[in-house]
PDB file of C-alpha atoms in Angstrom:
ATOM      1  CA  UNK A   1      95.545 117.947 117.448  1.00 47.00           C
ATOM      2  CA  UNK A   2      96.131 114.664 119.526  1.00 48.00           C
ATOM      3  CA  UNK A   3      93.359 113.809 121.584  1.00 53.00           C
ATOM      4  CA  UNK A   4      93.881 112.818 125.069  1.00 48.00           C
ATOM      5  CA  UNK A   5      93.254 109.500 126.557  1.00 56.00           C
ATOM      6  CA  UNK A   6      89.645 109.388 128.094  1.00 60.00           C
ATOM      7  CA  UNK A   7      89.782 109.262 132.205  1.00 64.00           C
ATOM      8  CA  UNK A   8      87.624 106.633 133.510  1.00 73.00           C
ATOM      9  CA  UNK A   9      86.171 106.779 137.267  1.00 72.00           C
ATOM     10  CA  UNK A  10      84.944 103.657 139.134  1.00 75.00           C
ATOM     11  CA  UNK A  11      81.229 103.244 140.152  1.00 81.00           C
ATOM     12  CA  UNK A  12      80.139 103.118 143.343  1.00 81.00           C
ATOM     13  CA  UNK A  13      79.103  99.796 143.339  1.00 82.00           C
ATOM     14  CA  UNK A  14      83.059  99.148 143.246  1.00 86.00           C
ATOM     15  CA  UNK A  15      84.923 101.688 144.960  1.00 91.00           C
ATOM     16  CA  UNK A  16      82.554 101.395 148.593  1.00 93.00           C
ATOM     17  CA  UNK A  17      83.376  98.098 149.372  1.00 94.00           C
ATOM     18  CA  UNK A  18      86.768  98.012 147.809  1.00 95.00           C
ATOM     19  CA  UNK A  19      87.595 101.485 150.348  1.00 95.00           C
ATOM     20  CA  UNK A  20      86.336  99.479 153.059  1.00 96.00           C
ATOM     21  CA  UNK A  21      88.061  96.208 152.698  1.00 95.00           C
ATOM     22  CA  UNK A  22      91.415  98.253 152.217  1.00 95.00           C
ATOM     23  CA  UNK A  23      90.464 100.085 155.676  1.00 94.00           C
ATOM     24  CA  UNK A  24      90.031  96.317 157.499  1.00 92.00           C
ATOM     25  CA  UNK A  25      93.155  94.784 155.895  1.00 90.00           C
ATOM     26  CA  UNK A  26      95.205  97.517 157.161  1.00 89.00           C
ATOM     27  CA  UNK A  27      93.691  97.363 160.407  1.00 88.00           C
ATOM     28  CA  UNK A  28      94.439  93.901 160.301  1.00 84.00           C
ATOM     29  CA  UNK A  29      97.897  93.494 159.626  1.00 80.00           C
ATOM     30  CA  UNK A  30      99.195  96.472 161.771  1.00 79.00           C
ATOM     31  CA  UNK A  31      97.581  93.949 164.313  1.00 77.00           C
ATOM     32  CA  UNK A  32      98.506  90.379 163.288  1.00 73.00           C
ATOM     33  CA  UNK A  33     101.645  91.646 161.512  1.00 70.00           C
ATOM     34  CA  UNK A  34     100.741  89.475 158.274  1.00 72.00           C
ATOM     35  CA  UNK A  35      97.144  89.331 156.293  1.00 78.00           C
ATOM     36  CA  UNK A  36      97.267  92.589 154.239  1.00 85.00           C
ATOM     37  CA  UNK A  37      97.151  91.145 150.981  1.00 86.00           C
ATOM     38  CA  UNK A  38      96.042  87.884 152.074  1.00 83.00           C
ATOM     39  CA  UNK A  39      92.863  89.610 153.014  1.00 87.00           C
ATOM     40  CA  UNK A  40      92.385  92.049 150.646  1.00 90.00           C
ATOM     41  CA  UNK A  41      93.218  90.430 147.603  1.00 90.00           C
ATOM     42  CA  UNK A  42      90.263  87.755 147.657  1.00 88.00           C
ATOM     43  CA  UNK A  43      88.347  90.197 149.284  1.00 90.00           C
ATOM     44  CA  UNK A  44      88.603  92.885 146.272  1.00 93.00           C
ATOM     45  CA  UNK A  45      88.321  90.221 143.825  1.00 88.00           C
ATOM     46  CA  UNK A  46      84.541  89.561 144.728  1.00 88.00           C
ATOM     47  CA  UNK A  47      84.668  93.453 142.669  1.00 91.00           C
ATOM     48  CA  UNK A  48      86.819  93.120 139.785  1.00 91.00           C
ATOM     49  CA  UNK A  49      89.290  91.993 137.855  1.00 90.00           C
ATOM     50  CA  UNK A  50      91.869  89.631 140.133  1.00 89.00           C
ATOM     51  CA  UNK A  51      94.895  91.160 137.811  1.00 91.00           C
ATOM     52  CA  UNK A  52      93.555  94.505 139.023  1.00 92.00           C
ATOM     53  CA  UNK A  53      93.046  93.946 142.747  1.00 92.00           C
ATOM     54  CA  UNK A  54      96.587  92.314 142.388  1.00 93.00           C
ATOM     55  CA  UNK A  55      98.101  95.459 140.637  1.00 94.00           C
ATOM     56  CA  UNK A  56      95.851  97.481 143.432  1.00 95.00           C
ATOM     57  CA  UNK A  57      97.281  96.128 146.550  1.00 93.00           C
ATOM     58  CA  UNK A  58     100.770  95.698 145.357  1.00 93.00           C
ATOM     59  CA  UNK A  59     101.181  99.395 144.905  1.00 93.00           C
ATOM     60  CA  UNK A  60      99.618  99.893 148.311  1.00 91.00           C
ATOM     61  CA  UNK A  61     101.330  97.485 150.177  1.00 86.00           C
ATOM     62  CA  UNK A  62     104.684  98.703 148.830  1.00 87.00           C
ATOM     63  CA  UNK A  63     104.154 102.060 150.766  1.00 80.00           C
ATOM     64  CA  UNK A  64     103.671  99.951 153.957  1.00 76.00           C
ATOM     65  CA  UNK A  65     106.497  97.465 154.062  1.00 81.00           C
ATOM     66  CA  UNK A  66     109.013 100.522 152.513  1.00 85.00           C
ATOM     67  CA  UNK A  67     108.635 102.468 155.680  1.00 79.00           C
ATOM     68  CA  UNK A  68     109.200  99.528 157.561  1.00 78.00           C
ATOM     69  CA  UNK A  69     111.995  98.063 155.713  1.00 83.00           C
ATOM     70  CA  UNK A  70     113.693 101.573 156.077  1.00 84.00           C
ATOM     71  CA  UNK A  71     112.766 101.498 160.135  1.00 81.00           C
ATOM     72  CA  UNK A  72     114.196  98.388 160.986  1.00 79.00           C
ATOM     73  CA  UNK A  73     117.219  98.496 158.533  1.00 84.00           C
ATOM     74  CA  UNK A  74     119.498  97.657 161.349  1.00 87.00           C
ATOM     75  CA  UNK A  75     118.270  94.381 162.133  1.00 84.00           C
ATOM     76  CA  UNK A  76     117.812  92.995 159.256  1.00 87.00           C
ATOM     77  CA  UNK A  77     119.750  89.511 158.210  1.00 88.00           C
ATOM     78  CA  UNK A  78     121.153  90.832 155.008  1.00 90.00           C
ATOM     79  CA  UNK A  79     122.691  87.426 153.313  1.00 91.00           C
ATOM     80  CA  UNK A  80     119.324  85.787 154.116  1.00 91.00           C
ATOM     81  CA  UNK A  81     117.195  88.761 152.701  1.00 91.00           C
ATOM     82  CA  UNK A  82     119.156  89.143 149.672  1.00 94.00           C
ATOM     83  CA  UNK A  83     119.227  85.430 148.836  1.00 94.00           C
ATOM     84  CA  UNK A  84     115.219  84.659 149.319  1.00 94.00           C
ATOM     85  CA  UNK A  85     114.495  88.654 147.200  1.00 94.00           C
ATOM     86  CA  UNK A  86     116.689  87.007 144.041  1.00 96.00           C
ATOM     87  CA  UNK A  87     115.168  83.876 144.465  1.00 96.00           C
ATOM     88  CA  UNK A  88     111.600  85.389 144.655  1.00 95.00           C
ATOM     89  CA  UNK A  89     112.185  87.662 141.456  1.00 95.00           C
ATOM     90  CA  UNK A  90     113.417  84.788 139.470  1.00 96.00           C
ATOM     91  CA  UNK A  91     109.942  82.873 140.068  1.00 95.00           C
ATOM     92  CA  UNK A  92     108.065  86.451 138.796  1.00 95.00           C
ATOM     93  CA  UNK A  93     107.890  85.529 135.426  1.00 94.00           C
ATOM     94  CA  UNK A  94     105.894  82.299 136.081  1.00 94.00           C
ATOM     95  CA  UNK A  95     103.686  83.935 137.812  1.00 92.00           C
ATOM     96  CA  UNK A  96     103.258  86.345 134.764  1.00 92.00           C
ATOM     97  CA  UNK A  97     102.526  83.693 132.306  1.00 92.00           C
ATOM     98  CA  UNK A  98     100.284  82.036 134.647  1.00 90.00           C
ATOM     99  CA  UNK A  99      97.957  84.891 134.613  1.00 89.00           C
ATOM    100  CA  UNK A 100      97.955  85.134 130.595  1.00 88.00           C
ATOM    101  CA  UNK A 101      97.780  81.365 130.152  1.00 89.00           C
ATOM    102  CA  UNK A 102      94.519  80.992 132.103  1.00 86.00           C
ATOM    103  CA  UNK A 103      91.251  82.865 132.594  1.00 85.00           C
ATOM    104  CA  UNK A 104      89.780  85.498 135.536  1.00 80.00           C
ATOM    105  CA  UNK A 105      87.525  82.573 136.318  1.00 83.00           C
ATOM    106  CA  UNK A 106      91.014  79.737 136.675  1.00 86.00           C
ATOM    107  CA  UNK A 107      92.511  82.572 138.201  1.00 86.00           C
ATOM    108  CA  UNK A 108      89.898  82.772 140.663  1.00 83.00           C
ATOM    109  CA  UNK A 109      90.065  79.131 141.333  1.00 86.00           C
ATOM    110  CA  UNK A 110      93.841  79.259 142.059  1.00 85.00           C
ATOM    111  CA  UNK A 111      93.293  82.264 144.031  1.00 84.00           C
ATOM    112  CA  UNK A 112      90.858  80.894 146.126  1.00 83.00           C
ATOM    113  CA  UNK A 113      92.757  77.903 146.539  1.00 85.00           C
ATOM    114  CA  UNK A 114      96.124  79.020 147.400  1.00 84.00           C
ATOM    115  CA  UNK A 115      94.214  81.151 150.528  1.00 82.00           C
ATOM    116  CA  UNK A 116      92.967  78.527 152.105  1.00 84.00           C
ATOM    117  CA  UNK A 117      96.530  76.826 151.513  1.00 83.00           C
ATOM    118  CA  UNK A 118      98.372  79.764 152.777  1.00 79.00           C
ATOM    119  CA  UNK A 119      96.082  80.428 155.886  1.00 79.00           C
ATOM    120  CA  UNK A 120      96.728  76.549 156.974  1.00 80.00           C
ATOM    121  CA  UNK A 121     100.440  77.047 156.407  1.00 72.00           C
ATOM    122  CA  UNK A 122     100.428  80.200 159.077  1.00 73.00           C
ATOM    123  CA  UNK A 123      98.287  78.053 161.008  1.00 75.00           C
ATOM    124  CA  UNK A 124     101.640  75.459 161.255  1.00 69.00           C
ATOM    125  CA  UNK A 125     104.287  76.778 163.279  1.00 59.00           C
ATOM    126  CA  UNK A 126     107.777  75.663 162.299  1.00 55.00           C
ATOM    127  CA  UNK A 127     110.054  77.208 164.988  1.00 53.00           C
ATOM    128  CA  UNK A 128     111.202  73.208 165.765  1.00 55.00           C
ATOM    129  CA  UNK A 129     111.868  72.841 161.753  1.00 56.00           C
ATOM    130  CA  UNK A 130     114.881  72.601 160.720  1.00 60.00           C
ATOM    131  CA  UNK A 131     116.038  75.316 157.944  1.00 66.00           C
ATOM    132  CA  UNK A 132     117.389  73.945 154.551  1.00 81.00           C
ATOM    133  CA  UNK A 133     118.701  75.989 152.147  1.00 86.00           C
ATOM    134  CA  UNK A 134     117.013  74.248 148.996  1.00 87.00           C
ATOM    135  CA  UNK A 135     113.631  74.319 150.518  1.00 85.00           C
ATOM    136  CA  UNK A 136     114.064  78.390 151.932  1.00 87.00           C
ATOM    137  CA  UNK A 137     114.692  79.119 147.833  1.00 91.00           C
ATOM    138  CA  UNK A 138     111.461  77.071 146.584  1.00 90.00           C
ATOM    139  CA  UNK A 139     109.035  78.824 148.979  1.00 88.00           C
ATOM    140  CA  UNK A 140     111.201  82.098 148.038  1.00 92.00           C
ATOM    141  CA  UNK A 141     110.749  81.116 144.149  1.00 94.00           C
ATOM    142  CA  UNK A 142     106.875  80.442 145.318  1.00 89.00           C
ATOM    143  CA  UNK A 143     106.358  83.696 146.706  1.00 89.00           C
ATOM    144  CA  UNK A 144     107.599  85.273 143.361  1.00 92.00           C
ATOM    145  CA  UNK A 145     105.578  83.175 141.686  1.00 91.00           C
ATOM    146  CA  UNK A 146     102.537  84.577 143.745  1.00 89.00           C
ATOM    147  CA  UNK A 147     103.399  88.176 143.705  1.00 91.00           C
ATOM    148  CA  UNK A 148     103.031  88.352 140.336  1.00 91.00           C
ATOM    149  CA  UNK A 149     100.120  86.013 139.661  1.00 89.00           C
ATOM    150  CA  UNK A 150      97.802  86.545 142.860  1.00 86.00           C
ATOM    151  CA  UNK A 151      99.493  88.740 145.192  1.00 86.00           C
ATOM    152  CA  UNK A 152      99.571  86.197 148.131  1.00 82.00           C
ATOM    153  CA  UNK A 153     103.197  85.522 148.677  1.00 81.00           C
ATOM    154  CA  UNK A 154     103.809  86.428 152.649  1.00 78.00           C
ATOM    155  CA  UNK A 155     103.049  82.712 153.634  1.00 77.00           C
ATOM    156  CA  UNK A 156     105.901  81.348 151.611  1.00 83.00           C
ATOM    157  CA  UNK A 157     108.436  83.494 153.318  1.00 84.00           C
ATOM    158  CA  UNK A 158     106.662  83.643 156.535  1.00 79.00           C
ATOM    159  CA  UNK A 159     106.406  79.920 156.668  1.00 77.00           C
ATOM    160  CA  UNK A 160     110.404  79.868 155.602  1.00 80.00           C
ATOM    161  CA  UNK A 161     111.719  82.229 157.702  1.00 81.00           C
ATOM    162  CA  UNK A 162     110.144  81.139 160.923  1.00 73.00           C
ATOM    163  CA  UNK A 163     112.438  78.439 160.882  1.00 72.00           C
ATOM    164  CA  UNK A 164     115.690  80.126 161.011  1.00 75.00           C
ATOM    165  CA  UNK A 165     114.399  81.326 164.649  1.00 74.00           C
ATOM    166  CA  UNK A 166     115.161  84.877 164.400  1.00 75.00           C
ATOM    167  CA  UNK A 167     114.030  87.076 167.144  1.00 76.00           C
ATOM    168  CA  UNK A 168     110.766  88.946 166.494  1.00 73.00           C
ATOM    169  CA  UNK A 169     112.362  92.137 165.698  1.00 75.00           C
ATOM    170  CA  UNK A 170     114.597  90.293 163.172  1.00 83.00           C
ATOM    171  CA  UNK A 171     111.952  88.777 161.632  1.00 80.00           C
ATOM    172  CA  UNK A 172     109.894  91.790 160.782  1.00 79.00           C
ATOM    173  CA  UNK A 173     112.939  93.868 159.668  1.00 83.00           C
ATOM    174  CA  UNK A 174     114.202  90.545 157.420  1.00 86.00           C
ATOM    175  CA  UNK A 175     110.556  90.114 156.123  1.00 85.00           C
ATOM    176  CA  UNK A 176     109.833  93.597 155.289  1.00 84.00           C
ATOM    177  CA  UNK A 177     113.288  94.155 153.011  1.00 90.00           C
ATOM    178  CA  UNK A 178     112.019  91.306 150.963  1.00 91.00           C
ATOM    179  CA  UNK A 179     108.575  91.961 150.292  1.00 89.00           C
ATOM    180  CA  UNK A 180     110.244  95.864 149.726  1.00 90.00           C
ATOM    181  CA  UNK A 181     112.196  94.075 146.718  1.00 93.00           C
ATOM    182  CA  UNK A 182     109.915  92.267 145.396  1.00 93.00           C
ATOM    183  CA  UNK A 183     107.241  95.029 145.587  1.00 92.00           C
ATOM    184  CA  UNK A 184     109.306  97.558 143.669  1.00 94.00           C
ATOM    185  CA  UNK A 185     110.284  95.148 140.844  1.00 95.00           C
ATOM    186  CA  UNK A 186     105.824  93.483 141.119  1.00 95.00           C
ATOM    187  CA  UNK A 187     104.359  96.819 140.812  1.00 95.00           C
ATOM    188  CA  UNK A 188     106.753  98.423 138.095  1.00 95.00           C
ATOM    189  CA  UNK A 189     106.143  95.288 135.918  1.00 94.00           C
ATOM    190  CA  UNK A 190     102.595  95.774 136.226  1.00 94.00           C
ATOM    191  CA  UNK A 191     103.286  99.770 135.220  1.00 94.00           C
ATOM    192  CA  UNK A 192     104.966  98.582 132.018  1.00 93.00           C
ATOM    193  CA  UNK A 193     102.488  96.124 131.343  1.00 90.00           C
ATOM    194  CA  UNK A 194      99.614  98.797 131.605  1.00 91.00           C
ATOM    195  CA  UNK A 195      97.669  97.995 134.783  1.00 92.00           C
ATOM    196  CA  UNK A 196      97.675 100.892 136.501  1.00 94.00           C
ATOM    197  CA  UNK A 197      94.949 102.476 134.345  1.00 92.00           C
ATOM    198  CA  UNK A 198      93.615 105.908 135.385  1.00 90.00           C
ATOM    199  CA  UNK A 199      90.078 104.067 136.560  1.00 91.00           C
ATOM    200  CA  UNK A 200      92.334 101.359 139.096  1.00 93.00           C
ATOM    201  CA  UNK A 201      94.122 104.803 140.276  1.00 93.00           C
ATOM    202  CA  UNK A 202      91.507 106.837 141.212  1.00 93.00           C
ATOM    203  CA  UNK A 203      90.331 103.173 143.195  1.00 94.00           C
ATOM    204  CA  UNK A 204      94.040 103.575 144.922  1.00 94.00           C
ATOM    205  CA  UNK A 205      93.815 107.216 145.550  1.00 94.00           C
ATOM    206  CA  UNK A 206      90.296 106.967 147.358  1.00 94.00           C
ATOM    207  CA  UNK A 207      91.553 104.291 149.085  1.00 95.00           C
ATOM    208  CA  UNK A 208      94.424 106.066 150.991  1.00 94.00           C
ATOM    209  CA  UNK A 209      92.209 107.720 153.340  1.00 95.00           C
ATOM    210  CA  UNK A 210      90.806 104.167 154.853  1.00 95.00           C
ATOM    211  CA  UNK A 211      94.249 103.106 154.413  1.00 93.00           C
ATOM    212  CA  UNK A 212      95.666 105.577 156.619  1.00 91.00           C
ATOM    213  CA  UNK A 213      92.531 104.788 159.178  1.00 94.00           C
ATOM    214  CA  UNK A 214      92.704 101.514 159.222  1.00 92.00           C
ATOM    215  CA  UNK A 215      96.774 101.612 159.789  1.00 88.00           C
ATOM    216  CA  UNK A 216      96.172 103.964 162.986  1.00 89.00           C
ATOM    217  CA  UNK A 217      93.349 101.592 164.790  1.00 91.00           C
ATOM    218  CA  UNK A 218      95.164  98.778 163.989  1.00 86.00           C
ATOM    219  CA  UNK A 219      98.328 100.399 165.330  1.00 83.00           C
ATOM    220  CA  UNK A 220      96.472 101.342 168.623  1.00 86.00           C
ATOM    221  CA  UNK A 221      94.737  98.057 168.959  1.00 83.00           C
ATOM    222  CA  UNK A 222      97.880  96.372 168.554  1.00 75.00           C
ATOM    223  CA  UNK A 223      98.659  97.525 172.373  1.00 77.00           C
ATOM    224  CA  UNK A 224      95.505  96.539 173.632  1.00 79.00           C
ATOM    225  CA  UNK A 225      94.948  93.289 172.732  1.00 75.00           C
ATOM    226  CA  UNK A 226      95.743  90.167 173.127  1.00 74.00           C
ATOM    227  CA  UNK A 227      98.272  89.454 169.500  1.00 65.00           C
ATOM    228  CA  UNK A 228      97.929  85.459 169.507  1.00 71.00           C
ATOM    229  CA  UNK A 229      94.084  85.154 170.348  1.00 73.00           C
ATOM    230  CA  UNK A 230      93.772  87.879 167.446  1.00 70.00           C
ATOM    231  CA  UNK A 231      96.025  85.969 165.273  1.00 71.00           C
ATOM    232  CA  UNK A 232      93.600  82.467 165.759  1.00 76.00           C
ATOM    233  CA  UNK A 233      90.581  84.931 164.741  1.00 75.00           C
ATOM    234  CA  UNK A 234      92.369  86.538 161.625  1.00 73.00           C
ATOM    235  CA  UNK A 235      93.653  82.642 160.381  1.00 76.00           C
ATOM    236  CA  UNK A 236      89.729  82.108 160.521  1.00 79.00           C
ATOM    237  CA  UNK A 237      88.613  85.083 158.063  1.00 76.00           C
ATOM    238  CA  UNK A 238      90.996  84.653 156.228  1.00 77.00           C
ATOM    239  CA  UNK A 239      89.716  80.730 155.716  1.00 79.00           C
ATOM    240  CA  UNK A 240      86.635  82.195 155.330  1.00 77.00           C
ATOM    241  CA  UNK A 241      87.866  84.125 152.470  1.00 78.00           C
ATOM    242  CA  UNK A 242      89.453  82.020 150.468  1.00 77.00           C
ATOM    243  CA  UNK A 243      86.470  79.850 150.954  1.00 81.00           C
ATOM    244  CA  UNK A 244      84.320  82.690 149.456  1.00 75.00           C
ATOM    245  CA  UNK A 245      86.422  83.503 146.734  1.00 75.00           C
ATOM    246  CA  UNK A 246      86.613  79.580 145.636  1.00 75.00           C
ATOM    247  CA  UNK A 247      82.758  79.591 145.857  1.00 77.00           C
ATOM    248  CA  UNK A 248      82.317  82.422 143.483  1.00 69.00           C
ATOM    249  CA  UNK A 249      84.701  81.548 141.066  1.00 68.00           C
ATOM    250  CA  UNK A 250      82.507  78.362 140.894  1.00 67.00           C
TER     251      UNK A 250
END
């Protein structure tokens, strides 16, 4: 009789403060409107495996900018949105063999790096830029590149799409489509390739509750708040972050 495969289960050590930082990423970017992965990512790393956290917060930030993509359907800038999602799947497989050409420790390193590169990239705002074709498909080829190598690619497209001016409503709905495309393609490479192990989906699973938490307070906050003194704080962590990350990868 075939034996079935063994079912692992995370410790503690790893699943508290992974549960946690999946909680204040959520929080955050129902807030800020960008910083889910940016945050968590680094964040989880400090925990495990970088492939894994990838792998982790690809599958739940699909569920995330789905909904929304499907929500703001009707505003979205289709010829833009379809040109930057086939130009961010064709970088994907560079950002595969990045991860098997180099270590967890390199991959750290770049990781670390490309935070602190990304948070002073949303720092720039490039409304007054203007929008050139060949430059909106490198950052779109670098955000495919990211998806599949550190899970960081918002700044690429945010940094893009900013200058084509679109209204905020626009924006989001573009946006969202996008990282909807590239999720579903990110996260079933990652199935084939055999990340989603039953240890990394029990992580995912206990994870939806904070999740779900950290979505409603953020959502609630949102109106509350003031969104560009909140955005100046969340550029900070998320310095601080990548910061961290880079130091422990040292």
């Amino acid at each position: 009789m075939a034996h079935l495969p063994a079912v692992e289960f995370p410790v503690l050590s790893e699943l508290v403060p992974v549960v946690l930082i999946v909680g204040v990423a959520a929080c955050i970017y129902m807030v800020a409107g960008f910083g889910f992965a940016l945050f968590a990512v680094p964040s989880i790393s400090l925990f495990m495996p970088v492939t894994e956290s990838v792998a982790m917060i690809a599958l739940l930030g699909l569920a995330s900018v789905l909904r929304q993509s499907v929500a703001l359907r009707h505003l979205v800038e289709r010829p833009i949105a379809f040109r930057f999602s086939i130009w961010a799947v064709a970088g994907m497989p560079v950002g595969l063999w990045i991860v098997t050409a180099i270590s967890d420790q390199a991959l750290r390193l770049f990781l670390g790096v490309s935070t602190i590169i990304a948070t002073g990239v949303l720092m720039r705002r490039t409304e007054n830029v203007t929008s050139r074709v060949a430059v909106e498909n490198l950052f779109a080829f670098i955000s495919g590149l990211l998806n599949t190598s550190i899970g960081t690619n918002g700044s690429p497209l945010v940094f893009a799409l900013q200058s084509r001016r679109l209204t905020p409503h626009r924006f989001r709905g573009t946006i969202a489509v996008i990282f909807a495309i590239s999720g579903i393609v990110t996260t079933s490479i990652f199935a084939i390739d055999g990340r989603y192990t039953s240890r990394l989906l029990a992580v995912i699973l206990c994870s939806l509750p904070t999740w779900g938490v950290g979505t409603a307070i953020g959502r609630r906050v949102a109106t509350r708040i003031d969104s560009e003194q909140f955005r100046k704080v969340v550029l900070v962590l998320l310095g601080v972050t990548g910061l961290s990350t880079l130091i422990s990868a040292l």
